[in-house]
Amino acid sequence: MKHILKILELLVTISAIWIGLLQASIVSSSYAWLLPVYLIILLGCYGLFMVGVGLMFFPTCPQESHLLQKDIAEAKDFLKREGIDVNSD
């Protein structure tokens, strides 16, 4: 819930700044109308950057790895009982 409130707060702040720029004519109106587009592009770049950082510093979880291998083995056993070939070469 806290993240939603932070995002909402950020959107309200950005909207207020954008409306203020439009009203005060600090930036020409042709550029001010493009600010939301620039913001969306910037948000996409930030998202890609955060995914990249997350992949670079991907945490290793040996316990989760063992649980995943156990789940895979159980699934293979179940599929074999059902008559489905799951040989992995």
Short mmCIF file of C-alpha atoms in Angstrom, two decimals:
data_model
loop_
_atom_site.label_atom_id
_atom_site.label_comp_id
_atom_site.label_asym_id
_atom_site.label_seq_id
_atom_site.Cartn_x
_atom_site.Cartn_y
_atom_site.Cartn_z
CA MET A 1 0.00 0.00 0.00
CA LYS A 2 2.89 2.36 0.72
CA HIS A 3 4.20 1.98 -2.82
CA ILE A 4 0.83 2.94 -4.28
CA LEU A 5 0.76 6.05 -2.14
CA LYS A 6 4.31 6.98 -3.20
CA ILE A 7 3.44 6.53 -6.87
CA LEU A 8 0.25 8.53 -6.44
CA GLU A 9 2.17 11.29 -4.67
CA LEU A 10 4.73 11.36 -7.47
CA LEU A 11 2.02 11.56 -10.13
CA VAL A 12 0.27 14.42 -8.34
CA THR A 13 3.56 16.29 -7.97
CA ILE A 14 4.46 15.83 -11.64
CA SER A 15 0.96 16.88 -12.69
CA ALA A 16 1.17 20.00 -10.55
CA ILE A 17 4.54 20.92 -12.04
CA TRP A 18 3.25 20.30 -15.55
CA ILE A 19 0.13 22.41 -15.01
CA GLY A 20 2.28 25.12 -13.42
CA LEU A 21 4.55 25.17 -16.48
CA LEU A 22 1.54 25.42 -18.76
CA GLN A 23 -0.04 28.25 -16.73
CA ALA A 24 3.14 30.27 -16.14
CA SER A 25 4.35 30.01 -19.75
CA ILE A 26 7.89 29.32 -18.51
CA VAL A 27 8.23 26.76 -21.24
CA SER A 28 6.55 27.28 -24.61
CA SER A 29 3.25 25.46 -24.83
CA SER A 30 4.41 23.30 -27.75
CA TYR A 31 7.17 21.87 -25.55
CA ALA A 32 5.05 21.68 -22.43
CA TRP A 33 2.49 19.47 -24.17
CA LEU A 34 5.30 17.00 -24.96
CA LEU A 35 6.44 16.72 -21.34
CA PRO A 36 4.14 13.74 -20.56
CA VAL A 37 5.59 11.89 -23.57
CA TYR A 38 9.11 12.60 -22.36
CA LEU A 39 8.11 11.44 -18.89
CA ILE A 40 6.78 8.14 -20.23
CA ILE A 41 9.98 7.58 -22.22
CA LEU A 42 12.06 8.43 -19.14
CA LEU A 43 9.99 6.03 -17.03
CA GLY A 44 10.59 3.26 -19.58
CA CYS A 45 14.35 3.92 -19.54
CA TYR A 46 14.33 3.84 -15.75
CA GLY A 47 12.45 0.53 -15.79
CA LEU A 48 14.94 -1.03 -18.20
CA PHE A 49 17.81 0.25 -16.07
CA MET A 50 16.31 -1.26 -12.91
CA VAL A 51 15.78 -4.62 -14.66
CA GLY A 52 19.42 -4.53 -15.76
CA VAL A 53 20.64 -3.73 -12.25
CA GLY A 54 18.45 -6.50 -10.86
CA LEU A 55 19.94 -8.99 -13.30
CA MET A 56 23.49 -7.89 -12.53
CA PHE A 57 23.02 -8.33 -8.80
CA PHE A 58 20.69 -11.35 -8.94
CA PRO A 59 20.69 -12.93 -5.50
CA THR A 60 21.60 -16.57 -5.21
CA CYS A 61 19.25 -18.64 -3.13
CA PRO A 62 20.58 -22.19 -2.66
CA GLN A 63 17.63 -23.26 -0.55
CA GLU A 64 15.15 -22.09 -3.19
CA SER A 65 17.22 -23.87 -5.84
CA HIS A 66 16.91 -27.16 -3.96
CA LEU A 67 13.15 -26.67 -3.56
CA LEU A 68 12.83 -25.94 -7.27
CA GLN A 69 14.80 -29.08 -8.18
CA LYS A 70 12.56 -31.08 -5.85
CA ASP A 71 9.44 -29.65 -7.50
CA ILE A 72 10.83 -30.48 -10.95
CA ALA A 73 11.54 -34.07 -9.89
CA GLU A 74 8.01 -34.41 -8.48
CA ALA A 75 6.52 -33.04 -11.69
CA LYS A 76 8.56 -35.48 -13.80
CA ASP A 77 7.43 -38.40 -11.62
CA PHE A 78 3.81 -37.31 -11.95
CA LEU A 79 4.08 -37.00 -15.72
CA LYS A 80 5.73 -40.41 -15.97
CA ARG A 81 2.86 -41.94 -13.98
CA GLU A 82 0.45 -40.31 -16.42
CA GLY A 83 2.31 -41.88 -19.34
CA ILE A 84 3.97 -38.73 -20.68
CA ASP A 85 7.60 -39.04 -21.80
CA VAL A 86 9.75 -36.35 -20.13
CA ASN A 87 13.24 -37.49 -21.07
CA SER A 88 15.60 -34.56 -21.23
CA ASP A 89 18.62 -35.06 -23.46
#
